[in-house]
Amino acid sequence: MSKRRILELYLNVAEWGDGVFGAEAAARYHFGVPASALSATQGAYLAAILPSPRRYPRGRGTPYIDGRAATILARMEKEGVQIP
């Protein structure tokens, strides 16, 4: 399998909260929007809470998660991802 396919499978079977499985369900659970409507900051938050999303508050950052999300956003910008 390609790395992209492995990532896709992982993101769609990861548990993002108590009984919340998959990236689409995570977007709705944490932010009340479909995954396609996530902002860059919200997406970075979801990336930051992996691999232990049940440990962190629903849809809210902690100092640790805020720092991780900021690092993710900075790396996205460095790679040329457009962040509105």
GROMACS .gro file of N, CA, C and O in nm:
model
  336
    1MET      N    1   0.084  -0.118   0.000
    1MET     CA    2   0.000   0.000   0.000
    1MET      C    3   0.088   0.125   0.000
    1MET      O    4   0.197   0.125   0.057
    2SER      N    5   0.035   0.229  -0.058
    2SER     CA    6   0.109   0.356  -0.059
    2SER      C    7   0.097   0.424   0.078
    2SER      O    8   0.006   0.394   0.156
    3LYS      N    9   0.186   0.517   0.105
    3LYS     CA   10   0.179   0.592   0.231
    3LYS      C   11   0.048   0.668   0.241
    3LYS      O   12  -0.013   0.676   0.348
    4ARG      N   13   0.004   0.722   0.130
    4ARG     CA   14  -0.123   0.798   0.129
    4ARG      C   15  -0.239   0.707   0.168
    4ARG      O   16  -0.326   0.746   0.245
    5ARG      N   17  -0.241   0.586   0.115
    5ARG     CA   18  -0.350   0.491   0.146
    5ARG      C   19  -0.343   0.449   0.293
    5ARG      O   20  -0.447   0.438   0.359
    6ILE      N   21  -0.224   0.426   0.344
    6ILE     CA   22  -0.208   0.389   0.485
    6ILE      C   23  -0.260   0.501   0.574
    6ILE      O   24  -0.333   0.478   0.670
    7LEU      N   25  -0.225   0.626   0.541
    7LEU     CA   26  -0.272   0.740   0.619
    7LEU      C   27  -0.424   0.750   0.612
    7LEU      O   28  -0.491   0.773   0.713
    8GLU      N   29  -0.480   0.733   0.493
    8GLU     CA   30  -0.626   0.738   0.477
    8GLU      C   31  -0.694   0.634   0.564
    8GLU      O   32  -0.793   0.663   0.634
    9LEU      N   33  -0.644   0.512   0.563
    9LEU     CA   34  -0.702   0.406   0.645
    9LEU      C   35  -0.692   0.440   0.793
    9LEU      O   36  -0.788   0.424   0.869
   10TYR      N   37  -0.575   0.487   0.834
   10TYR     CA   38  -0.555   0.521   0.975
   10TYR      C   39  -0.652   0.630   1.020
   10TYR      O   40  -0.717   0.618   1.123
   11LEU      N   41  -0.662   0.737   0.942
   11LEU     CA   42  -0.748   0.849   0.981
   11LEU      C   43  -0.895   0.810   0.985
   11LEU      O   44  -0.974   0.872   1.057
   12ASN      N   45  -0.932   0.708   0.913
   12ASN     CA   46  -1.072   0.666   0.910
   12ASN      C   47  -1.106   0.553   1.005
   12ASN      O   48  -1.222   0.514   1.015
   13VAL      N   49  -1.006   0.503   1.077
   13VAL     CA   50  -1.035   0.403   1.180
   13VAL      C   51  -0.990   0.448   1.318
   13VAL      O   52  -1.024   0.386   1.418
   14ALA      N   53  -0.915   0.558   1.325
   14ALA     CA   54  -0.869   0.610   1.454
   14ALA      C   55  -0.989   0.652   1.538
   14ALA      O   56  -1.088   0.704   1.486
   15GLU      N   57  -0.978   0.630   1.669
   15GLU     CA   58  -1.083   0.674   1.760
   15GLU      C   59  -1.050   0.816   1.804
   15GLU      O   60  -0.947   0.841   1.864
   16TRP      N   61  -1.138   0.910   1.773
   16TRP     CA   62  -1.116   1.052   1.795
   16TRP      C   63  -1.189   1.105   1.918
   16TRP      O   64  -1.190   1.224   1.945
   17GLY      N   65  -1.251   1.017   1.989
   17GLY     CA   66  -1.328   1.051   2.109
   17GLY      C   67  -1.396   0.924   2.154
   17GLY      O   68  -1.381   0.819   2.090
   18ASP      N   69  -1.471   0.930   2.261
   18ASP     CA   70  -1.537   0.810   2.311
   18ASP      C   71  -1.638   0.760   2.208
   18ASP      O   72  -1.745   0.818   2.190
   19GLY      N   73  -1.600   0.654   2.136
   19GLY     CA   74  -1.688   0.595   2.035
   19GLY      C   75  -1.695   0.672   1.904
   19GLY      O   76  -1.784   0.647   1.824
   20VAL      N   77  -1.604   0.766   1.882
   20VAL     CA   78  -1.602   0.848   1.761
   20VAL      C   79  -1.491   0.796   1.671
   20VAL      O   80  -1.373   0.810   1.703
   21PHE      N   81  -1.528   0.737   1.558
   21PHE     CA   82  -1.430   0.677   1.469
   21PHE      C   83  -1.430   0.745   1.333
   21PHE      O   84  -1.536   0.768   1.275
   22GLY      N   85  -1.312   0.777   1.283
   22GLY     CA   86  -1.296   0.835   1.151
   22GLY      C   87  -1.289   0.987   1.153
   22GLY      O   88  -1.340   1.054   1.243
   23ALA      N   89  -1.222   1.042   1.052
   23ALA     CA   90  -1.198   1.186   1.043
   23ALA      C   91  -1.328   1.264   1.027
   23ALA      O   92  -1.344   1.372   1.084
   24GLU      N   93  -1.421   1.212   0.949
   24GLU     CA   94  -1.549   1.282   0.930
   24GLU      C   95  -1.624   1.294   1.062
   24GLU      O   96  -1.673   1.401   1.099
   25ALA      N   97  -1.633   1.183   1.133
   25ALA     CA   98  -1.701   1.184   1.263
   25ALA      C   99  -1.628   1.275   1.362
   25ALA      O  100  -1.690   1.343   1.443
   26ALA      N  101  -1.496   1.279   1.355
   26ALA     CA  102  -1.417   1.365   1.443
   26ALA      C  103  -1.447   1.512   1.418
   26ALA      O  104  -1.463   1.590   1.513
   27ALA      N  105  -1.456   1.551   1.292
   27ALA     CA  106  -1.487   1.691   1.259
   27ALA      C  107  -1.623   1.729   1.315
   27ALA      O  108  -1.640   1.838   1.373
   28ARG      N  109  -1.719   1.641   1.300
   28ARG     CA  110  -1.854   1.671   1.350
   28ARG      C  111  -1.858   1.670   1.503
   28ARG      O  112  -1.923   1.754   1.565
   29TYR      N  113  -1.788   1.578   1.565
   29TYR     CA  114  -1.786   1.565   1.711
   29TYR      C  115  -1.716   1.685   1.776
   29TYR      O  116  -1.768   1.743   1.872
   30HIS      N  117  -1.599   1.720   1.726
   30HIS     CA  118  -1.520   1.826   1.790
   30HIS      C  119  -1.563   1.967   1.749
   30HIS      O  120  -1.551   2.060   1.829
   31PHE      N  121  -1.611   1.984   1.625
   31PHE     CA  122  -1.639   2.119   1.576
   31PHE      C  123  -1.778   2.138   1.516
   31PHE      O  124  -1.811   2.249   1.475
   32GLY      N  125  -1.856   2.032   1.504
   32GLY     CA  126  -1.991   2.045   1.452
   32GLY      C  127  -2.000   2.077   1.304
   32GLY      O  128  -2.101   2.132   1.259
   33VAL      N  129  -1.897   2.044   1.229
   33VAL     CA  130  -1.896   2.069   1.084
   33VAL      C  131  -1.844   1.945   1.013
   33VAL      O  132  -1.774   1.863   1.072
   34PRO      N  133  -1.876   1.929   0.883
   34PRO     CA  134  -1.819   1.818   0.808
   34PRO      C  135  -1.668   1.840   0.791
   34PRO      O  136  -1.620   1.954   0.798
   35ALA      N  137  -1.596   1.734   0.766
   35ALA     CA  138  -1.451   1.743   0.750
   35ALA      C  139  -1.413   1.841   0.639
   35ALA      O  140  -1.313   1.912   0.650
   36SER      N  141  -1.493   1.848   0.535
   36SER     CA  142  -1.463   1.938   0.423
   36SER      C  143  -1.472   2.084   0.462
   36SER      O  144  -1.420   2.171   0.392
   37ALA      N  145  -1.538   2.115   0.574
   37ALA     CA  146  -1.555   2.253   0.618
   37ALA      C  147  -1.459   2.293   0.730
   37ALA      O  148  -1.466   2.405   0.780
   38LEU      N  149  -1.370   2.203   0.769
   38LEU     CA  150  -1.274   2.236   0.875
   38LEU      C  151  -1.182   2.348   0.831
   38LEU      O  152  -1.136   2.351   0.716
   39SER      N  153  -1.152   2.438   0.923
   39SER     CA  154  -1.050   2.539   0.896
   39SER      C  155  -0.913   2.473   0.913
   39SER      O  156  -0.902   2.362   0.967
   40ALA      N  157  -0.810   2.541   0.868
   40ALA     CA  158  -0.674   2.489   0.885
   40ALA      C  159  -0.643   2.472   1.034
   40ALA      O  160  -0.582   2.372   1.074
   41THR      N  161  -0.687   2.566   1.115
   41THR     CA  162  -0.662   2.558   1.259
   41THR      C  163  -0.732   2.438   1.320
   41THR      O  164  -0.675   2.368   1.403
   42GLN      N  165  -0.856   2.413   1.279
   42GLN     CA  166  -0.930   2.297   1.330
   42GLN      C  167  -0.864   2.167   1.285
   42GLN      O  168  -0.852   2.072   1.362
   43GLY      N  169  -0.821   2.162   1.159
   43GLY     CA  170  -0.752   2.043   1.110
   43GLY      C  171  -0.622   2.019   1.185
   43GLY      O  172  -0.588   1.905   1.219
   44ALA      N  173  -0.550   2.126   1.214
   44ALA     CA  174  -0.425   2.113   1.290
   44ALA      C  175  -0.453   2.064   1.431
   44ALA      O  176  -0.378   1.983   1.485
   45TYR      N  177  -0.564   2.110   1.491
   45TYR     CA  178  -0.603   2.061   1.623
   45TYR      C  179  -0.626   1.910   1.619
   45TYR      O  180  -0.576   1.836   1.704
   46LEU      N  181  -0.701   1.865   1.519
   46LEU     CA  182  -0.728   1.721   1.510
   46LEU      C  183  -0.599   1.642   1.490
   46LEU      O  184  -0.581   1.536   1.550
   47ALA      N  185  -0.509   1.694   1.407
   47ALA     CA  186  -0.381   1.627   1.388
   47ALA      C  187  -0.301   1.626   1.518
   47ALA      O  188  -0.234   1.527   1.550
   48ALA      N  189  -0.308   1.735   1.593
   48ALA     CA  190  -0.230   1.748   1.716
   48ALA      C  191  -0.276   1.651   1.826
   48ALA      O  192  -0.195   1.609   1.907
   49ILE      N  193  -0.404   1.618   1.827
   49ILE     CA  194  -0.452   1.531   1.935
   49ILE      C  195  -0.423   1.383   1.910
   49ILE      O  196  -0.435   1.301   2.002
   50LEU      N  197  -0.384   1.349   1.787
   50LEU     CA  198  -0.342   1.211   1.762
   50LEU      C  199  -0.205   1.189   1.824
   50LEU      O  200  -0.123   1.278   1.821
   51PRO      N  201  -0.175   1.079   1.881
   51PRO     CA  202  -0.246   0.952   1.879
   51PRO      C  203  -0.336   0.927   1.999
   51PRO      O  204  -0.383   0.816   2.017
   52SER      N  205  -0.362   1.028   2.083
   52SER     CA  206  -0.442   1.007   2.204
   52SER      C  207  -0.557   1.107   2.215
   52SER      O  208  -0.566   1.183   2.312
   53PRO      N  209  -0.650   1.108   2.120
   53PRO     CA  210  -0.754   1.210   2.121
   53PRO      C  211  -0.849   1.204   2.240
   53PRO      O  212  -0.906   1.306   2.277
   54ARG      N  213  -0.866   1.089   2.301
   54ARG     CA  214  -0.959   1.079   2.415
   54ARG      C  215  -0.903   1.151   2.538
   54ARG      O  216  -0.976   1.180   2.631
   55ARG      N  217  -0.775   1.180   2.537
   55ARG     CA  218  -0.709   1.243   2.651
   55ARG      C  219  -0.738   1.394   2.659
   55ARG      O  220  -0.728   1.453   2.765
   56TYR      N  221  -0.775   1.455   2.547
   56TYR     CA  222  -0.786   1.601   2.541
   56TYR      C  223  -0.930   1.647   2.536
   56TYR      O  224  -1.018   1.574   2.490
   57PRO      N  225  -0.956   1.771   2.579
   57PRO     CA  226  -1.095   1.822   2.581
   57PRO      C  227  -1.152   1.835   2.440
   57PRO      O  228  -1.080   1.866   2.346
   58ARG      N  229  -1.279   1.814   2.431
   58ARG     CA  230  -1.350   1.816   2.302
   58ARG      C  231  -1.347   1.956   2.240
   58ARG      O  232  -1.401   2.050   2.296
   59GLY      N  233  -1.281   1.968   2.124
   59GLY     CA  234  -1.280   2.091   2.048
   59GLY      C  235  -1.206   2.208   2.110
   59GLY      O  236  -1.216   2.319   2.062
   60ARG      N  237  -1.133   2.184   2.218
   60ARG     CA  238  -1.060   2.292   2.285
   60ARG      C  239  -0.915   2.251   2.302
   60ARG      O  240  -0.884   2.136   2.328
   61GLY      N  241  -0.831   2.348   2.293
   61GLY     CA  242  -0.689   2.322   2.309
   61GLY      C  243  -0.645   2.327   2.455
   61GLY      O  244  -0.716   2.374   2.542
   62THR      N  245  -0.529   2.274   2.477
   62THR     CA  246  -0.456   2.288   2.602
   62THR      C  247  -0.326   2.358   2.562
   62THR      O  248  -0.297   2.366   2.441
   63PRO      N  249  -0.248   2.406   2.654
   63PRO     CA  250  -0.120   2.467   2.612
   63PRO      C  251  -0.036   2.372   2.526
   63PRO      O  252   0.022   2.413   2.426
   64TYR      N  253  -0.033   2.245   2.563
   64TYR     CA  254   0.044   2.147   2.485
   64TYR      C  255  -0.013   2.130   2.345
   64TYR      O  256   0.060   2.135   2.245
   65ILE      N  257  -0.144   2.111   2.334
   65ILE     CA  258  -0.208   2.091   2.204
   65ILE      C  259  -0.199   2.218   2.119
   65ILE      O  260  -0.175   2.212   1.999
   66ASP      N  261  -0.217   2.334   2.181
   66ASP     CA  262  -0.205   2.459   2.107
   66ASP      C  263  -0.065   2.473   2.046
   66ASP      O  264  -0.051   2.516   1.932
   67GLY      N  265   0.037   2.434   2.121
   67GLY     CA  266   0.174   2.438   2.070
   67GLY      C  267   0.195   2.341   1.955
   67GLY      O  268   0.259   2.375   1.855
   68ARG      N  269   0.143   2.220   1.970
   68ARG     CA  270   0.155   2.121   1.862
   68ARG      C  271   0.082   2.167   1.737
   68ARG      O  272   0.132   2.154   1.626
   69ALA      N  273  -0.039   2.222   1.755
   69ALA     CA  274  -0.117   2.270   1.641
   69ALA      C  275  -0.043   2.385   1.572
   69ALA      O  276  -0.042   2.392   1.448
   70ALA      N  277   0.018   2.474   1.649
   70ALA     CA  278   0.094   2.585   1.590
   70ALA      C  279   0.213   2.532   1.509
   70ALA      O  280   0.242   2.584   1.400
   71THR      N  281   0.278   2.430   1.558
   71THR     CA  282   0.389   2.368   1.485
   71THR      C  283   0.340   2.308   1.354
   71THR      O  284   0.402   2.323   1.249
   72ILE      N  285   0.227   2.240   1.360
   72ILE     CA  286   0.169   2.179   1.239
   72ILE      C  287   0.134   2.286   1.137
   72ILE      O  288   0.165   2.274   1.018
   73LEU      N  289   0.071   2.395   1.182
   73LEU     CA  290   0.036   2.504   1.091
   73LEU      C  291   0.161   2.567   1.030
   73LEU      O  292   0.163   2.597   0.910
   74ALA      N  293   0.265   2.585   1.110
   74ALA     CA  294   0.390   2.642   1.059
   74ALA      C  295   0.452   2.551   0.954
   74ALA      O  296   0.502   2.598   0.850
   75ARG      N  297   0.448   2.423   0.976
   75ARG     CA  298   0.503   2.327   0.878
   75ARG      C  299   0.419   2.325   0.752
   75ARG      O  300   0.473   2.311   0.642
   76MET      N  301   0.288   2.340   0.766
   76MET     CA  302   0.202   2.346   0.648
   76MET      C  303   0.238   2.468   0.564
   76MET      O  304   0.251   2.459   0.441
   77GLU      N  305   0.255   2.583   0.630
   77GLU     CA  306   0.293   2.706   0.558
   77GLU      C  307   0.428   2.689   0.490
   77GLU      O  308   0.445   2.730   0.374
   78LYS      N  309   0.522   2.629   0.560
   78LYS     CA  310   0.656   2.608   0.504
   78LYS      C  311   0.651   2.522   0.377
   78LYS      O  312   0.729   2.543   0.284
   79GLU      N  313   0.557   2.428   0.373
   79GLU     CA  314   0.543   2.339   0.258
   79GLU      C  315   0.455   2.397   0.148
   79GLU      O  316   0.428   2.333   0.049
   80GLY      N  317   0.407   2.520   0.171
   80GLY     CA  318   0.329   2.587   0.068
   80GLY      C  319   0.180   2.563   0.072
   80GLY      O  320   0.109   2.596  -0.023
   81VAL      N  321   0.130   2.505   0.181
   81VAL     CA  322  -0.014   2.486   0.194
   81VAL      C  323  -0.077   2.621   0.221
   81VAL      O  324  -0.034   2.693   0.311
   82GLN      N  325  -0.178   2.657   0.143
   82GLN     CA  326  -0.247   2.785   0.161
   82GLN      C  327  -0.334   2.779   0.285
   82GLN      O  328  -0.423   2.694   0.295
   83ILE      N  329  -0.309   2.869   0.379
   83ILE     CA  330  -0.387   2.875   0.503
   83ILE      C  331  -0.460   3.009   0.504
   83ILE      O  332  -0.396   3.113   0.515
   84PRO      N  333  -0.592   3.003   0.494
   84PRO     CA  334  -0.669   3.129   0.493
   84PRO      C  335  -0.660   3.203   0.625
   84PRO      O  336  -0.637   3.155   0.727
   0.00000   0.00000   0.00000
